[in-house]
Short mmCIF file of C-alpha atoms in Angstrom, two decimals:
data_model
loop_
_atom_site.label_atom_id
_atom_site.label_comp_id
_atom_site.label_asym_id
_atom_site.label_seq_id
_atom_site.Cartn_x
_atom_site.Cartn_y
_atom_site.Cartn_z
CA UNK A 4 167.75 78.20 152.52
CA UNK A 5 164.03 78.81 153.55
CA UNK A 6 163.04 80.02 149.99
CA UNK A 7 164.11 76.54 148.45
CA UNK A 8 161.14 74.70 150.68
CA UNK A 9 158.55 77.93 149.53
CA UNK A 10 155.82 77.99 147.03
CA UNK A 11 157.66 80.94 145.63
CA UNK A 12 160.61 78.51 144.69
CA UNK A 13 158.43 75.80 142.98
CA UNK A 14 156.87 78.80 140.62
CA UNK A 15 160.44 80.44 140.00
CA UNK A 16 161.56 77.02 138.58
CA UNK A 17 158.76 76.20 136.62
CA UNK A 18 158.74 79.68 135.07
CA UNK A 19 162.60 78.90 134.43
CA UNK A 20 161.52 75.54 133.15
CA UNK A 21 158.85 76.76 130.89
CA UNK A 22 161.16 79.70 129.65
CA UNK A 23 164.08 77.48 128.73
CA UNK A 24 161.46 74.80 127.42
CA UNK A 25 159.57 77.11 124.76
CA UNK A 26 163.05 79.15 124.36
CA UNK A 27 164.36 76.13 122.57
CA UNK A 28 161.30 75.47 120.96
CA UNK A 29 161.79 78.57 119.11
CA UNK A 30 165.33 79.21 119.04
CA UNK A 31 165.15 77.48 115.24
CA UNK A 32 162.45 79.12 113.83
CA UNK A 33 164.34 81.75 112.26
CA UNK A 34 166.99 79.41 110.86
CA UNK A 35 164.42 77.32 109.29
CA UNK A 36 164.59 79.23 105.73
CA UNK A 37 168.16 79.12 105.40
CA UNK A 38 168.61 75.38 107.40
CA UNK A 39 165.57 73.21 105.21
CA UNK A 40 165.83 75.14 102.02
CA UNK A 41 169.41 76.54 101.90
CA UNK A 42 171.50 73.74 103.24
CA UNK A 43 168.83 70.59 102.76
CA UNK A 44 167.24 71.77 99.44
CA UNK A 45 163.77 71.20 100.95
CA UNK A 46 160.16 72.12 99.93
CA UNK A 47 158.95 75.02 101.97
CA UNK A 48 155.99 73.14 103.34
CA UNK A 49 158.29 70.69 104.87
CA UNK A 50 159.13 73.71 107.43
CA UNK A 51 155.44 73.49 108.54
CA UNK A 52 156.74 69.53 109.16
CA UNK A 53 159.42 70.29 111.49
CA UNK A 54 157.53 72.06 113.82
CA UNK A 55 154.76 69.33 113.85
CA UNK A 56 157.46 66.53 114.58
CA UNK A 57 158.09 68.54 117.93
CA UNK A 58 154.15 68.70 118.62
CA UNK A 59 154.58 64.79 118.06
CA UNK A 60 156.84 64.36 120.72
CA UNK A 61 154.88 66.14 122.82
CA UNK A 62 151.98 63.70 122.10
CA UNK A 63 154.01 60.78 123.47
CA UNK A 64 155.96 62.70 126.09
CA UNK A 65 152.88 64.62 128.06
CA UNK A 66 150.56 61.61 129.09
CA UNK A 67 153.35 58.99 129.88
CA UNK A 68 155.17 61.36 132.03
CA UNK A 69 151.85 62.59 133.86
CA UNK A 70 150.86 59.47 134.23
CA UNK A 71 153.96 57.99 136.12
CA UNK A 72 154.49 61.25 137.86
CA UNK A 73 150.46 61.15 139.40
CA UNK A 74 150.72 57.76 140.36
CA UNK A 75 154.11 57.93 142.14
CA UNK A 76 153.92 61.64 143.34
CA UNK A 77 156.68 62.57 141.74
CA UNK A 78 157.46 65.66 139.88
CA UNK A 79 161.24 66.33 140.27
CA UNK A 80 162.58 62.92 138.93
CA UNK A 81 160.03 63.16 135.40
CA UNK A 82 161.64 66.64 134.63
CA UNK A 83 165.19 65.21 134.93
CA UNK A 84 164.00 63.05 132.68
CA UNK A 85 162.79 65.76 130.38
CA UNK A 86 165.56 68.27 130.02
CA UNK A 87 168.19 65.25 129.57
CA UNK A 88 165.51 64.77 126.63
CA UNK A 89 165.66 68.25 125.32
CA UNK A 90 169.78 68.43 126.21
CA UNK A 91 170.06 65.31 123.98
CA UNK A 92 167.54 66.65 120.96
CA UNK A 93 169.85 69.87 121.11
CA UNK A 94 173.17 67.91 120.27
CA UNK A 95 171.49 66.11 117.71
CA UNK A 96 170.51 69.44 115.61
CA UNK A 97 173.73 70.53 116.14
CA UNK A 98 175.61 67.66 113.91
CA UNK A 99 172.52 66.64 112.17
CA UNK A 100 173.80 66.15 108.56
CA UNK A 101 170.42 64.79 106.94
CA UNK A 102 166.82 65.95 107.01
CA UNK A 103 166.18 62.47 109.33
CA UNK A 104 168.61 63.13 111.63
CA UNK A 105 167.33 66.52 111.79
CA UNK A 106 163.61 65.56 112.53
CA UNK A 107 164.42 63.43 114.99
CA UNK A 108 165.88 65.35 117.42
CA UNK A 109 163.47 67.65 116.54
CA UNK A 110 160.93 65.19 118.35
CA UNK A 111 162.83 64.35 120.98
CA UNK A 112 163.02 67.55 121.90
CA UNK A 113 159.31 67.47 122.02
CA UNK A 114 159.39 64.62 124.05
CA UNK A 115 161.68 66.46 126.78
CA UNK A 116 158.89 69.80 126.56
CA UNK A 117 155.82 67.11 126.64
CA UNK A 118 157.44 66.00 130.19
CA UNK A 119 158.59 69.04 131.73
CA UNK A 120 155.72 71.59 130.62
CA UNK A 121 153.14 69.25 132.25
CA UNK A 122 154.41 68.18 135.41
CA UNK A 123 155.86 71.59 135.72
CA UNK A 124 152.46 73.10 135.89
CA UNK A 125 151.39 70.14 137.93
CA UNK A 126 153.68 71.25 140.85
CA UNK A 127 152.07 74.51 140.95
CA UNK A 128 148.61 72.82 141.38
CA UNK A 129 149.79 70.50 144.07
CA UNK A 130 150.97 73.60 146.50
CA UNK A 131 148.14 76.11 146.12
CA UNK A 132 144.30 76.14 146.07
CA UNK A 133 142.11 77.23 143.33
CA UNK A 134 141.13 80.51 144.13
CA UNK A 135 144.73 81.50 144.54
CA UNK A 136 145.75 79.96 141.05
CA UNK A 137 145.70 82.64 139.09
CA UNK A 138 148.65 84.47 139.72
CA UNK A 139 151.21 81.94 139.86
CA UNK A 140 149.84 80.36 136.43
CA UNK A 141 150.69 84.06 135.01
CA UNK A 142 153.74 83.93 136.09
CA UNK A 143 154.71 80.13 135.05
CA UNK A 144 153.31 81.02 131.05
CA UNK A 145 154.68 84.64 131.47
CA UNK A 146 158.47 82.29 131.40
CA UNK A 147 156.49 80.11 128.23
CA UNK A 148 155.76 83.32 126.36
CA UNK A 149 158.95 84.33 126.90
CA UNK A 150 160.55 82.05 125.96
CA UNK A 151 157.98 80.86 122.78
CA UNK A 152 159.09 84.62 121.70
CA UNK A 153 162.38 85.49 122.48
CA UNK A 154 163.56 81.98 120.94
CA UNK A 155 163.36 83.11 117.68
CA UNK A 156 165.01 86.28 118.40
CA UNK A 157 167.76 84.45 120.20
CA UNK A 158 168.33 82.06 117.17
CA UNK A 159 168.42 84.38 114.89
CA UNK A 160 171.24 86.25 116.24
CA UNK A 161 173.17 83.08 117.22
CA UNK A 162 172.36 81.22 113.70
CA UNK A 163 173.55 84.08 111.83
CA UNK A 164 177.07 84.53 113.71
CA UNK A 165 177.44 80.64 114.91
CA UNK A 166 175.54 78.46 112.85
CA UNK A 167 173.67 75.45 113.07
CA UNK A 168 176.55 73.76 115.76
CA UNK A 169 175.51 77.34 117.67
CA UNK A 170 172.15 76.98 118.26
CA UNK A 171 172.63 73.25 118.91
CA UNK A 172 174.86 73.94 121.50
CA UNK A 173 172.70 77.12 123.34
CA UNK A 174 170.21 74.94 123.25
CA UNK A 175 171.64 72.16 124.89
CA UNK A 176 173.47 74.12 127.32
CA UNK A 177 169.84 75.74 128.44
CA UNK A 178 168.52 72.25 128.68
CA UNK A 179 171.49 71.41 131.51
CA UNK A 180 171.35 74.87 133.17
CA UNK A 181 167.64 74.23 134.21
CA UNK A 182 168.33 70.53 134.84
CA UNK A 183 170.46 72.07 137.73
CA UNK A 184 168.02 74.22 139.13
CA UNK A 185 165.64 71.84 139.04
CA UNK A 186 167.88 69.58 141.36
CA UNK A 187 168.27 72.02 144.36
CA UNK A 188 164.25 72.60 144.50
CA UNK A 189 162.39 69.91 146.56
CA UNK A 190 159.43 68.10 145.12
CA UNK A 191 155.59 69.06 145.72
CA UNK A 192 155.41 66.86 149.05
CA UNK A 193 158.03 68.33 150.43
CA UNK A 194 157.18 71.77 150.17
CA UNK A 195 153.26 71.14 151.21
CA UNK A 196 155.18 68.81 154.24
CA UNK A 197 157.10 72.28 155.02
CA UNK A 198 154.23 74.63 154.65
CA UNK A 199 151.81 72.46 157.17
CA UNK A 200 154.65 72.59 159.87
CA UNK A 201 154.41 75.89 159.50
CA UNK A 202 150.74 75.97 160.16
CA UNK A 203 151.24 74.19 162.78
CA UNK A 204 153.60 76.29 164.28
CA UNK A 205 151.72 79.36 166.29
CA UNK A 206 154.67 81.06 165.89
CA UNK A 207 154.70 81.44 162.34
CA UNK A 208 150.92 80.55 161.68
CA UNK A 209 149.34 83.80 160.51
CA UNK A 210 145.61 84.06 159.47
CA UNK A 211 145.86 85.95 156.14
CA UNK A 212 142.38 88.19 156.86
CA UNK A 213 142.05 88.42 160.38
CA UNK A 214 145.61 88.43 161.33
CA UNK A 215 145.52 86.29 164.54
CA UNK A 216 147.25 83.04 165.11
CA UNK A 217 145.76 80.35 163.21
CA UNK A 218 145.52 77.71 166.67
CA UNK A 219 143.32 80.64 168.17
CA UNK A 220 141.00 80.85 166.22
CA UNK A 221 137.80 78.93 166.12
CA UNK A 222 138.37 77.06 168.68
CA UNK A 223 135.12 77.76 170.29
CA UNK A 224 133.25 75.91 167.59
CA UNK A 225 135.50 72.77 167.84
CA UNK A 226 133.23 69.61 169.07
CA UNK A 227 135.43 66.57 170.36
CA UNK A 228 133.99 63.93 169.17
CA UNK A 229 132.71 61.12 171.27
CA UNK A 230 134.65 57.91 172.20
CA UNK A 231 132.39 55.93 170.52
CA UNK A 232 132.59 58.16 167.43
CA UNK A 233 136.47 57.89 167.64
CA UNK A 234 136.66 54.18 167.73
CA UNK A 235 134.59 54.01 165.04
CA UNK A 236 136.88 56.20 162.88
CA UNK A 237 139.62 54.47 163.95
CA UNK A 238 138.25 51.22 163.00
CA UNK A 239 140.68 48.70 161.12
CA UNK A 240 136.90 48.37 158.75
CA UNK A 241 136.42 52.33 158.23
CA UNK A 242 140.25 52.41 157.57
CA UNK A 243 139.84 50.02 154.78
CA UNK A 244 136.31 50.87 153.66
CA UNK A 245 137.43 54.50 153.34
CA UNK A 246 140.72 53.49 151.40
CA UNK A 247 138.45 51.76 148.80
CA UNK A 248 136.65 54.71 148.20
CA UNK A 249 139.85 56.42 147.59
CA UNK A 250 140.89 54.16 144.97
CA UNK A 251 137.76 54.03 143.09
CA UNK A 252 137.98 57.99 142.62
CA UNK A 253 141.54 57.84 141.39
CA UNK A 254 140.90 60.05 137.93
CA UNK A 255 141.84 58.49 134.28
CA UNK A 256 142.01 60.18 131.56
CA UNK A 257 138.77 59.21 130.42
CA UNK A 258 137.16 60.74 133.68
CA UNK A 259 138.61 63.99 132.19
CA UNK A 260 137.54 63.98 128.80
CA UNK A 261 133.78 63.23 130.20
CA UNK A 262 133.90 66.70 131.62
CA UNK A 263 132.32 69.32 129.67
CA UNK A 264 134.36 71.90 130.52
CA UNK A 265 137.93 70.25 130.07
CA UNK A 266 137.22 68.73 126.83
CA UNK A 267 136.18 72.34 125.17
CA UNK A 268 138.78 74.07 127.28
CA UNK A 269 141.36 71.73 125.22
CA UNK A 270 139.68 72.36 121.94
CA UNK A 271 140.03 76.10 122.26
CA UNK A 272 143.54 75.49 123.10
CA UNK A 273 144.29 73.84 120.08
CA UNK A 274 143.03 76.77 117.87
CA UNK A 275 144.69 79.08 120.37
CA UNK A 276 148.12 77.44 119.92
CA UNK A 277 147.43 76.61 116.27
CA UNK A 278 147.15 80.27 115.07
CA UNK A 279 150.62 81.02 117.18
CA UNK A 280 152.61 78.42 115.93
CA UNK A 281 151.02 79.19 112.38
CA UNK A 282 151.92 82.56 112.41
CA UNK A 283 155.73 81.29 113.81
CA UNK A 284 155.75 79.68 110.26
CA UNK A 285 154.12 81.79 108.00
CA UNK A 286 155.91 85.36 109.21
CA UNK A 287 159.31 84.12 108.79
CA UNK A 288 158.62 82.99 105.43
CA UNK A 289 156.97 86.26 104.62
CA UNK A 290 159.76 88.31 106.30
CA UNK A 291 162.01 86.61 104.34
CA UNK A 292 160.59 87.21 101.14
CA UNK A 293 160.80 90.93 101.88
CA UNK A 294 164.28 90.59 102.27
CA UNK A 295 164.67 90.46 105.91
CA UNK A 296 168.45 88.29 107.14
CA UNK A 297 167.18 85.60 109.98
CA UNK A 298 168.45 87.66 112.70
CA UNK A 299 166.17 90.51 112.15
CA UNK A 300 163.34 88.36 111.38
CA UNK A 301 163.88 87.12 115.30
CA UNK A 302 163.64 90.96 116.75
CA UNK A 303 160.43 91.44 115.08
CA UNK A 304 159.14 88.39 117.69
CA UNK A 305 160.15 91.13 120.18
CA UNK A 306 156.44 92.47 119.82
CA UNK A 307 154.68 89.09 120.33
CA UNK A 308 157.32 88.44 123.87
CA UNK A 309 156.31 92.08 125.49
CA UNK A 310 152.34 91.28 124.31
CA UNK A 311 152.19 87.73 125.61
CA UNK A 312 154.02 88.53 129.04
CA UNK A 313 151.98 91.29 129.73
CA UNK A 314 148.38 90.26 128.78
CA UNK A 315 149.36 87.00 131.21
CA UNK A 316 150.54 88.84 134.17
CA UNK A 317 147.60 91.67 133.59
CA UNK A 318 145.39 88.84 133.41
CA UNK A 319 146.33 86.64 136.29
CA UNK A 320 145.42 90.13 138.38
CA UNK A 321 142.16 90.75 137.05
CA UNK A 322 141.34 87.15 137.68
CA UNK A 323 142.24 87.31 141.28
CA UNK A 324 140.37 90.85 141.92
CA UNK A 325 137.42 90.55 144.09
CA UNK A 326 135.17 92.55 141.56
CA UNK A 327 135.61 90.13 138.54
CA UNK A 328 134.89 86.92 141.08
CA UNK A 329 131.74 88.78 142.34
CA UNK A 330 130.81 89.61 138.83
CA UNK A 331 131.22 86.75 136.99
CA UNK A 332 131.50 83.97 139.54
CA UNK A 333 134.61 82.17 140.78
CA UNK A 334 134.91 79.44 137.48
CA UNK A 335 132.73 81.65 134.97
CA UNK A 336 135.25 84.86 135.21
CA UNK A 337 137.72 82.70 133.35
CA UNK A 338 135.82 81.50 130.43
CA UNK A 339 134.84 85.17 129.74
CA UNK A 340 138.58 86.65 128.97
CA UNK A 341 139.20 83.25 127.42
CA UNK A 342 136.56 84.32 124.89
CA UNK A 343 137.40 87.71 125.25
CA UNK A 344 140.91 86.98 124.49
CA UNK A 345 141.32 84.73 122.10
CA UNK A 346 138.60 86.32 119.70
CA UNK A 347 140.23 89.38 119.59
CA UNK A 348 143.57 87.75 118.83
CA UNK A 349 141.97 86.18 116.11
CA UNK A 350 140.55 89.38 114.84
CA UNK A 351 144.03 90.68 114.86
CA UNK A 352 145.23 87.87 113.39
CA UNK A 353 143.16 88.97 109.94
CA UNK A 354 144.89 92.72 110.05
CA UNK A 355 148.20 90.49 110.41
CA UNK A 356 147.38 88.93 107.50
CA UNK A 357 146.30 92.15 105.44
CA UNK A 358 149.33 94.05 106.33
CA UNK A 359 151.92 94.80 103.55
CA UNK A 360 154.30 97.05 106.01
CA UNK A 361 156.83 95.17 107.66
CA UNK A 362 156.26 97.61 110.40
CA UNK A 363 152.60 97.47 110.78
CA UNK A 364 152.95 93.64 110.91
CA UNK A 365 155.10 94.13 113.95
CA UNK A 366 152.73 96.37 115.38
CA UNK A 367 150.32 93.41 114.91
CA UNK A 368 152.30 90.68 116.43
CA UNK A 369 152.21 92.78 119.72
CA UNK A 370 148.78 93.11 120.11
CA UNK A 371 148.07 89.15 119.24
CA UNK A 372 150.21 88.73 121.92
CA UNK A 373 148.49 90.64 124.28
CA UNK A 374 145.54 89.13 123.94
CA UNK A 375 146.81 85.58 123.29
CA UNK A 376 148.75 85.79 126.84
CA UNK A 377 145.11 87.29 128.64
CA UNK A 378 143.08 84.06 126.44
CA UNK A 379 145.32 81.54 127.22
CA UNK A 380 146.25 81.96 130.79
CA UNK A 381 142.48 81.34 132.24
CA UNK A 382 142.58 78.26 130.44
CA UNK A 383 145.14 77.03 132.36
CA UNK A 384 144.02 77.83 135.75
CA UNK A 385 140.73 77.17 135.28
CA UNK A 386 141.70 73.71 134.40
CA UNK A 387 143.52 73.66 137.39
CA UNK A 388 140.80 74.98 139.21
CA UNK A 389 138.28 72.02 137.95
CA UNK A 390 140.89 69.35 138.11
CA UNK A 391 140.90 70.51 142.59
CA UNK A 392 137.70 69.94 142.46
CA UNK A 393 137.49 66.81 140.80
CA UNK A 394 140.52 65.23 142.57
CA UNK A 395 139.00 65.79 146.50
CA UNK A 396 138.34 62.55 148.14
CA UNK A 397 140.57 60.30 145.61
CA UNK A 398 143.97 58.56 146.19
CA UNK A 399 145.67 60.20 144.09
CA UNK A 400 145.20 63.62 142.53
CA UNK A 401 145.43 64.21 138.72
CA UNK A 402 146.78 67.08 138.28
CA UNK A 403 150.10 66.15 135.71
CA UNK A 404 147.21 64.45 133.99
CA UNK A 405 144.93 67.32 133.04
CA UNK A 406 147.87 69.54 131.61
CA UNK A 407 149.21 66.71 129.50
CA UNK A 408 145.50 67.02 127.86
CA UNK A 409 146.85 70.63 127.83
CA UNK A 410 150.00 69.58 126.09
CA UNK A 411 148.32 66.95 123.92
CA UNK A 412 146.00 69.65 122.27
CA UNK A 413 148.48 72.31 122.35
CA UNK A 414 150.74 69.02 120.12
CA UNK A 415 147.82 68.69 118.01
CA UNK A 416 147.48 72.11 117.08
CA UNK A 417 151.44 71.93 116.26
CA UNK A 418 151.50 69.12 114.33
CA UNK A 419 148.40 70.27 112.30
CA UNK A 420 147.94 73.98 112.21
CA UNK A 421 151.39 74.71 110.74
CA UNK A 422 151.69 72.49 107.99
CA UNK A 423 148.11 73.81 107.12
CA UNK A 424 149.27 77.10 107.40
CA UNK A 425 152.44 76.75 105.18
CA UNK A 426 150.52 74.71 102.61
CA UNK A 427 148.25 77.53 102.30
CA UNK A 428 150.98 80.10 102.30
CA UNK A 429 152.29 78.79 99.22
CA UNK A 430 149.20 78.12 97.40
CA UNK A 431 147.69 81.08 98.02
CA UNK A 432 148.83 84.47 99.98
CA UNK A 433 149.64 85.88 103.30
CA UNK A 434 146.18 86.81 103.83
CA UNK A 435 144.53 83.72 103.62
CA UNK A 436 146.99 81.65 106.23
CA UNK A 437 145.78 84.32 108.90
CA UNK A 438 142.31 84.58 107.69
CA UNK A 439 141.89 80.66 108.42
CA UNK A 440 143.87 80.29 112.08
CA UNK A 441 142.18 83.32 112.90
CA UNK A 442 138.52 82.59 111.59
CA UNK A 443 139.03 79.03 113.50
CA UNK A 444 139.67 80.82 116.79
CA UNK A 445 137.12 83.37 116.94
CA UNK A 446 134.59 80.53 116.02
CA UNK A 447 135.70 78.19 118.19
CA UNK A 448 136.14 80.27 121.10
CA UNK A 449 132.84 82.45 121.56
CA UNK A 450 130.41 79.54 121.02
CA UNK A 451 132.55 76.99 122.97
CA UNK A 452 132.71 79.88 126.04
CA UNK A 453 129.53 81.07 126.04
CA UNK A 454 128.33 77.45 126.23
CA UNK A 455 130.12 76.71 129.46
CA UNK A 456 129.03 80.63 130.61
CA UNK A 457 125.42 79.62 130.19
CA UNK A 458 124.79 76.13 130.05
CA UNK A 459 127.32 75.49 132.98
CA UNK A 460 126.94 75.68 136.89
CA UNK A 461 129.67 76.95 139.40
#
């Protein structure tokens, strides 16, 4: 089928990948209450625990896999890799009978989401330019918001009626079902191979704005270049001197980390991701208090899904409107709504946190979602974006590498933020868990923004 060799296939599975990914990332959080303290006799802030041992995983699984998959060009074979990973974590919560069997498929199940949510989003860099990023980043994290969100809902429904062996065995059967997909898709080179034949092909080879074959146009302004200037390009020396050059360029991790706007692009992501996974903590726990079962503790994350998905699609729009380029400039538009968005899901975060209606919480967990999907879906394009620039004229490009510095804050933030926030949560109140995830983010976010707004060129 043509659609298997399209761009359009590539995003389908990695919004698959990223749904089933995140889905089982949050199909336990609901269970946690009645799994760690009703059947394990744990300590409520070791709940905070188990979701940092997945952010741990992710740690070791993001850079390792990026790494191999950049230097090899290779996406399809690392996210075998990964959702065998997750399948295998899934069976091991399923007939974990002790807290350390428990953890540790908890991290490899990290492991398997460090792997494929990188090189995932790494295939979608490899097939389409920067200015046309946008969109098909909103639709890859609309399938991670998703997922993050109706997880919990899914497990609990399934926890309540199936158990612990049920969600073990949804999740692992999720894990193989993408595995398949991913199979029957072709890899990045093969789909860029496909799309230059078509190019090529006059036939088929439509100019998107002036709607003329593309081997008519211009060809007015072509200059053959002399024989002289052809041998020289052709020389066995240019060949090699120009190879050289290529290697020195290939981009470490290092390279990344040196660039301004990656580094505090990842540090807002961590405070991004560490208020969501603190409130996936924190809300249960509350919920439960108030006498809520674990399955209708998962339907009130039916708010934060419909938010996230539609501030990310909404957003991926806006982005790629003419107006907002002009306005803000082609890079610059997308640190705006990142401070635009995740300030105001931090201000939300405080109401969250002030709310004694079960309700009115709900209605709060929609809008953070809203404007956590419209924050945190410029940061990934517009690392993306920077990473296209960055990679031109090198032998390699590094673009698995710049979203496992993605996945490595987002594991930070996990590992950290929610043991933080549980910690708090019993010491203190409700109130204060929001008030310091969402304090952090606001902070964080407008001065790190309007740093690279003002003190950054295009």
């Amino acid at each position: 089928m043509k659609f298997l060799c399209s761009r359009g296939a590539v995003v389908f599975v990695v919004f698959c990948s990223l749904f089933i990914d995140i889905t089982i990332y949050g199909i336990v959080i609901p269970a946690l209450p009645d799994l760690l303290q009703g059947k394990f006799n744990s300590s409520v802030g070791l709940n905070g625990l188990f979701v940092a041992i997945f952010g741990l995983g992710v740690l070791f699984g993001a850079p390792l896999a990026s790494y191999v998959s950049d230097k090899y060009s290779n996406r399809k074979l690392p996210m075998f890799v990964g959702f065998v990973a997750l399948a295998a974590g899934s069976l091991g919560i399923a007939y974990a009978n002790s807290l350390a069997v428990l953890y540790i498929s908890r991290g490899l199940q990290g492991i398997g989401s460090g792997v494929t949510f990188a090189v995932g989003l790494a295939a979608i860099i490899d097939i389409y330019p920067a200015e046309m990023l946008d969109t098909p980043i909103s639709i890859a994290f609309t399938g991670s918001t998703i997922g993050g969100t109706s997880g919990p809902i899914i497990g609990g429904v399934v926890f309540k009626y199936y158990g612990q062996h049920g969600i073990g065995y949804l999740m692992f059967g999720a894990a193989i079902l993408i595995l398949i997909v991913r199979i029957v898709i072709p890899d990045s080179d093969q789909i860029n191979a496909s799309l230059a034949q078509e190019q090529n092909n006059p036939k088929t080879s439509i100019d998107l704005e002036d709607g003329l074959p593309s081997d008519e146009q211009g060809t007015d302004n072509l200059i053959e270049p002399t024989t002289d200037a052809k041998s020289a390009l052709e020389s066995p020396e240019f060949s090699s001197q120009r190879k050289e050059e290529q290697v020195d360029k290939e981009i470490t991790y290092w390279d990344m980390l040196k660039e301004i706007r990656i580094f505090l692009m990842c540090i807002v992501t961590i405070f991004a991701y560490g208020l969501i996974c603190s409130v996936e903590v924190v809300v249960p726990i509350s919920f439960s208090e108030k006498g809520l079962d674990s399955d209708k503790i998962g339907y009130s994350f039916i708010a934060l899904t419909i938010g996230s998905a539609i501030g990310g699609l909404l957003m991926g729009k806006v982005l790629e409107s003419k107006y907002v380029t002009n306005k803000f400039g082609p890079y610059k538009k997308r640190f705006v709504f990142i401070m635009i968005g995740s300030s105001i899901a931090g201000i939300l975060t405080l109401f969250l946190g002030l709310s004694k209606s079960i309700p009115l919480s709900i209605v709060f967990l929609g809008l953070i979602g809203l404007f956590f999907g419209a924050g945190n879906v410029p940061i990934a394009s517009a690392l993306g974006a920077h990473i296209q620039t960055m990679s031109k004229g090198s032998a390699s490009n590094a673009n698995g590498k710049v979203f496992s510095l993605y996945n490595i804050a987002y594991s930070i933030s996990a590992m950290a933020m929610p043991i933080v926030a549980s910690i708090v949560y019993k010491s203190t109140s409700m109130f204060i868990s929001c008030l310091i995830v969402g304090v952090l983010l606001i902070i964080f976010s407008v001065v790190l923004m309007l740093y690279l707004i003002f003190y950054t060129k295009d």
